[in-house]
Amino acid sequence: MGNGFVSNVLRDNRRSDLDSRLAAILSFAEKLTLFPEAAKAEDITILKSEGLSESAISEGIMVVAVFSLITRVADALHFDTPSDPSTGADLLRRFGYWGMASPWSLFTSDPAISRALKSRDTTGDLSDSMMRWLESVASRGPVARASASVAARSLVDKVMCNPNNVSERDVAELKSHSFTERMVFDLILSAAAGASFMRMRSGYDALRPPIRESVMVASAAN
Amino acid sequence: MLLLNLEAGLGKFSRAVLHGFRFLSPGAPFDILKAFWYRRTTFGEPFCAFAEAIMRGTPNWSRGEKELLGAYVSSLNQCLF
């Protein structure tokens, strides 16, 4: 895909020359990102009418979750925007996502953990594993919030809703409550994971009700 | 970068690799590497393993389509990174 095509899609995902399957999943991703609680089974019906399988929809939900987390961490911590975006793309092409996990992973092409995850069924174990991980990371947030203050709650709310608004003043306020930088980082991470988890759960709640209903019907019949 | 001592919180080997990267690839997104490596076991490794599996290992969408979807989510979140 060329850069011009991508830029145009980012400006308008309802372009008539866009593949209808891709346009449909982009619209669903928009709803999950901006109004996650509004995702409903009717949205899934629309996606299926465009020919998308449950597995394809599940993949779309997971991509939204991945980027909902990382964009919040990047914005809340005010990551420097790379001076040359193509360098980041080259890094990704050469090392993949796993290559960035640790200094050691740069030198290991495909470790067991990543290989094991890749082999899992898209609609099953992989999404369940990711939701469990997000939930465990997010669960550290309430602990910190309870032990701290209005300042911690304020930071969590900003990361979840408007991470660009996190400021040095927020960090200074937390430090005045004896927060170390590691604790601030963990709080930001847990809030970002919470926002990501919420979007994933909304997506799967919309996707999975028919499965749950069919299981209940089968259980009742037995 | 808001939390300035992320790099100071890294081990010697991580800092050496980061310096090497700066030399070889000056425009690379170092902040994301620092964040992953700062909390390697609780963030970097699990997150990157999931991202690798989802963005490169699942069969229904091409890598390009998934990167486009990710870029769209980033743009909706007004994230330039």
XYZ file of C-alpha atoms in Angstrom:
303
model
C 0.000 0.000 0.000
C 1.398 3.378 -0.934
C 1.725 6.255 1.518
C -0.757 8.328 -0.519
C -3.380 5.588 -0.341
C -2.910 5.230 3.421
C -3.137 8.999 3.962
C -6.358 9.144 1.950
C -7.890 6.276 3.912
C -6.985 7.929 7.213
C -8.792 11.039 5.994
C -11.875 9.215 4.730
C -12.497 5.543 5.348
C -15.767 5.613 3.378
C -14.058 6.087 0.027
C -15.912 4.274 -2.693
C -12.737 2.684 -4.073
C -11.886 1.057 -0.745
C -12.473 -2.687 -0.462
C -15.893 -3.070 1.217
C -14.581 -5.594 3.788
C -11.804 -3.196 4.793
C -14.182 -0.225 4.910
C -16.545 -2.215 7.144
C -13.859 -3.214 9.666
C -12.495 0.364 9.705
C -15.967 1.649 10.609
C -16.272 -0.922 13.395
C -12.777 -0.013 14.626
C -13.854 3.637 14.714
C -16.840 2.775 16.908
C -14.734 0.608 19.245
C -12.127 3.356 19.535
C -14.397 6.352 20.061
C -17.589 4.846 21.536
C -16.734 1.330 22.737
C -19.919 0.948 24.774
C -21.964 1.506 21.605
C -20.684 -1.667 19.893
C -23.646 -4.012 19.451
C -24.527 -7.326 17.878
C -26.099 -5.356 14.993
C -22.613 -4.108 14.070
C -21.462 -7.702 13.801
C -24.430 -8.500 11.555
C -23.361 -5.678 9.232
C -19.766 -6.946 9.176
C -20.946 -10.475 8.376
C -23.155 -9.157 5.600
C -19.962 -7.795 4.023
C -18.551 -11.320 4.067
C -16.393 -11.061 7.187
C -15.980 -14.224 9.234
C -15.992 -14.204 13.051
C -12.288 -14.944 12.885
C -11.657 -11.851 10.718
C -13.752 -9.678 13.050
C -11.871 -11.076 16.049
C -8.571 -10.128 14.418
C -9.871 -6.611 13.858
C -10.866 -6.298 17.529
C -7.405 -7.440 18.623
C -5.675 -4.913 16.349
C -7.820 -2.153 17.893
C -6.816 -3.382 21.362
C -3.090 -3.414 20.525
C -3.138 0.150 19.189
C -5.499 1.460 21.886
C -2.874 0.492 24.433
C 0.297 1.627 22.708
C -1.072 4.982 21.526
C -2.108 5.830 25.103
C 1.302 4.944 26.502
C 3.013 6.944 23.729
C 0.784 9.992 24.174
C 0.771 9.982 27.968
C 4.560 9.727 28.115
C 4.942 12.270 25.290
C 7.102 10.019 23.150
C 9.215 11.907 20.661
C 7.836 11.490 17.160
C 10.567 9.812 15.096
C 12.335 12.380 12.933
C 12.138 9.972 10.001
C 8.995 7.780 10.082
C 10.511 5.398 7.537
C 13.189 4.429 10.085
C 10.531 3.067 12.420
C 8.935 1.175 9.546
C 12.330 -0.262 8.577
C 12.900 -1.340 12.184
C 9.550 -3.098 12.189
C 10.249 -4.806 8.867
C 13.661 -6.040 10.015
C 12.909 -7.102 13.572
C 9.123 -7.401 13.765
C 7.203 -6.486 16.909
C 8.890 -9.209 18.915
C 12.333 -7.814 18.062
C 11.508 -4.671 20.063
C 10.478 -6.565 23.217
C 13.910 -6.545 24.838
C 17.550 -5.936 23.896
C 17.976 -9.708 23.625
C 14.985 -10.261 21.355
C 16.708 -8.169 18.670
C 19.043 -11.109 18.250
C 16.478 -13.917 18.402
C 14.315 -14.278 15.331
C 11.250 -16.132 16.602
C 11.206 -17.126 20.262
C 9.055 -19.808 21.769
C 6.564 -17.414 23.333
C 5.821 -15.684 20.052
C 5.774 -18.957 18.120
C 3.342 -20.459 20.611
C 1.027 -17.462 20.374
C 1.144 -17.466 16.584
C 0.012 -21.087 16.475
C -3.131 -20.405 18.491
C -6.570 -20.122 17.015
C -7.435 -16.479 16.272
C -10.905 -16.503 17.811
C -9.984 -18.629 20.802
C -6.872 -18.812 22.907
C -5.049 -15.777 21.529
C -7.840 -13.305 22.296
C -8.536 -14.941 25.670
C -4.838 -14.808 26.587
C -4.597 -11.161 25.596
C -7.710 -10.211 27.561
C -6.372 -12.002 30.649
C -3.046 -10.177 30.309
C -4.708 -6.782 29.821
C -6.970 -7.404 32.804
C -4.023 -8.345 35.001
C -2.082 -5.216 34.006
C -5.153 -3.002 34.380
C -5.917 -4.418 37.827
C -2.823 -2.685 39.215
C -4.495 0.657 38.575
C -7.259 0.502 41.180
C -4.742 -0.563 43.836
C -2.651 2.513 43.139
C -5.708 4.713 42.916
C -7.031 3.535 46.278
C -3.685 4.050 47.961
C -3.064 7.450 46.499
C -5.171 10.386 45.723
C -7.197 12.557 43.477
C -3.995 13.088 41.489
C -3.707 9.394 40.654
C -7.375 9.180 39.665
C -6.940 12.247 37.506
C -3.958 10.716 35.714
C -5.814 7.440 35.104
C -8.804 9.312 33.685
C -6.569 11.356 31.385
C -4.722 8.293 30.088
C -7.995 6.511 29.412
C -9.805 9.428 27.769
C -7.324 12.067 26.668
C -3.715 10.916 27.061
C -2.336 13.970 25.220
C -3.382 16.033 28.247
C -1.070 14.244 30.675
C 1.449 16.864 31.774
C 4.564 17.277 33.849
C 2.343 18.812 36.509
C 0.417 15.504 36.817
C 3.682 13.637 37.329
C 4.960 16.215 39.827
C 1.705 15.966 41.766
C 2.060 12.194 42.033
C 5.687 12.485 43.060
C 4.582 14.791 45.868
C 2.495 11.803 47.042
C 5.656 9.671 47.195
C 5.137 8.086 43.750
C 8.370 6.975 42.126
C 8.745 7.277 38.352
C 8.317 3.511 38.112
C 4.999 3.758 39.960
C 3.871 6.558 37.642
C 4.859 4.473 34.637
C 2.954 1.466 35.993
C -0.098 3.627 36.645
C -0.048 4.933 33.066
C 0.429 1.405 31.752
C -2.430 0.031 33.831
C -4.775 2.806 32.699
C -3.838 2.224 29.049
C -4.375 -1.515 29.507
C -7.757 -0.786 31.077
C -8.813 1.308 28.086
C -7.623 -1.427 25.736
C -9.390 -4.155 27.753
C -12.632 -2.177 27.707
C -12.537 -1.956 23.900
C -11.721 -5.625 23.542
C -14.510 -6.671 25.886
C -17.032 -4.450 24.096
C -16.005 -5.933 20.766
C -16.291 -9.507 21.976
C -19.530 -8.838 23.848
C -20.943 -7.761 20.493
C -19.386 -10.715 18.674
C -20.076 -13.526 21.108
C -23.693 -13.257 22.335
C -24.984 -15.654 19.639
C -22.425 -18.236 20.822
C -23.427 -17.805 24.461
C -27.127 -17.975 23.567
C -26.628 -21.150 21.567
C -24.716 -22.695 24.469
C -27.530 -21.747 26.845
C -30.126 -23.229 24.515
C -28.079 -26.420 24.236
C -27.661 -26.545 28.023
C -31.389 -26.043 28.547
C -32.158 -28.806 26.059
C -29.902 -31.178 27.987
C 9.621 12.332 26.888
C 7.788 12.906 30.144
C 9.470 10.373 32.432
C 13.054 11.220 31.768
C 14.787 8.536 33.739
C 13.391 5.555 31.830
C 16.798 5.159 30.216
C 18.574 5.503 33.559
C 16.383 2.678 34.829
C 17.706 0.293 32.183
C 20.521 -2.165 32.773
C 24.012 -1.692 31.345
C 23.445 -4.082 28.433
C 20.162 -2.404 27.457
C 21.786 1.022 27.527
C 24.690 -0.246 25.415
C 22.298 -1.679 22.801
C 20.363 1.590 22.808
C 23.571 3.574 22.225
C 24.452 1.221 19.371
C 21.046 1.812 17.841
C 21.447 5.570 18.125
C 24.706 5.315 16.236
C 23.444 2.971 13.513
C 19.910 4.308 13.152
C 19.615 7.880 14.479
C 15.953 8.376 13.494
C 14.635 5.224 15.169
C 11.775 5.455 17.700
C 13.903 5.104 20.836
C 11.213 6.103 23.311
C 9.113 3.054 22.557
C 12.155 0.806 22.981
C 12.953 2.464 26.304
C 9.377 1.921 27.519
C 9.375 -1.733 26.449
C 12.766 -2.420 28.018
C 12.062 -0.437 31.203
C 9.269 -2.867 32.093
C 10.427 -5.794 30.017
C 8.702 -8.681 31.761
C 5.440 -6.933 32.573
C 5.108 -4.870 29.393
C 7.715 -5.235 26.626
C 7.776 -8.999 26.220
C 4.076 -9.812 26.656
C 2.903 -6.826 24.610
C 5.333 -7.453 21.753
C 4.526 -11.168 21.717
C 0.812 -10.409 21.381
C 1.473 -7.706 18.781
C 3.705 -10.066 16.796
C 1.113 -12.841 16.895
C -1.773 -10.551 15.973
C -0.105 -8.313 13.402
C 1.970 -10.980 11.689
C 0.593 -14.373 12.637
C -3.156 -14.321 12.075
C -4.589 -15.285 8.699
C -7.602 -13.168 7.771
C -6.052 -9.810 6.949
C -2.767 -9.010 5.255
C 0.013 -7.297 7.223
C -0.633 -4.120 5.260
C -4.350 -4.188 6.027
C -3.684 -4.685 9.739
C -1.094 -1.881 9.801
C -3.644 0.357 8.059
C -6.244 -0.553 10.688
C -3.707 0.199 13.430
C -2.761 3.520 11.841
C -6.470 4.383 11.645
C -6.935 3.679 15.378
C -3.835 5.805 16.112
C -5.193 8.678 14.034
C -8.566 8.480 15.815
C -6.667 8.748 19.088
C -4.824 11.756 17.635
C -1.539 9.947 18.165
C 1.270 10.988 15.839
C 3.693 8.378 17.055
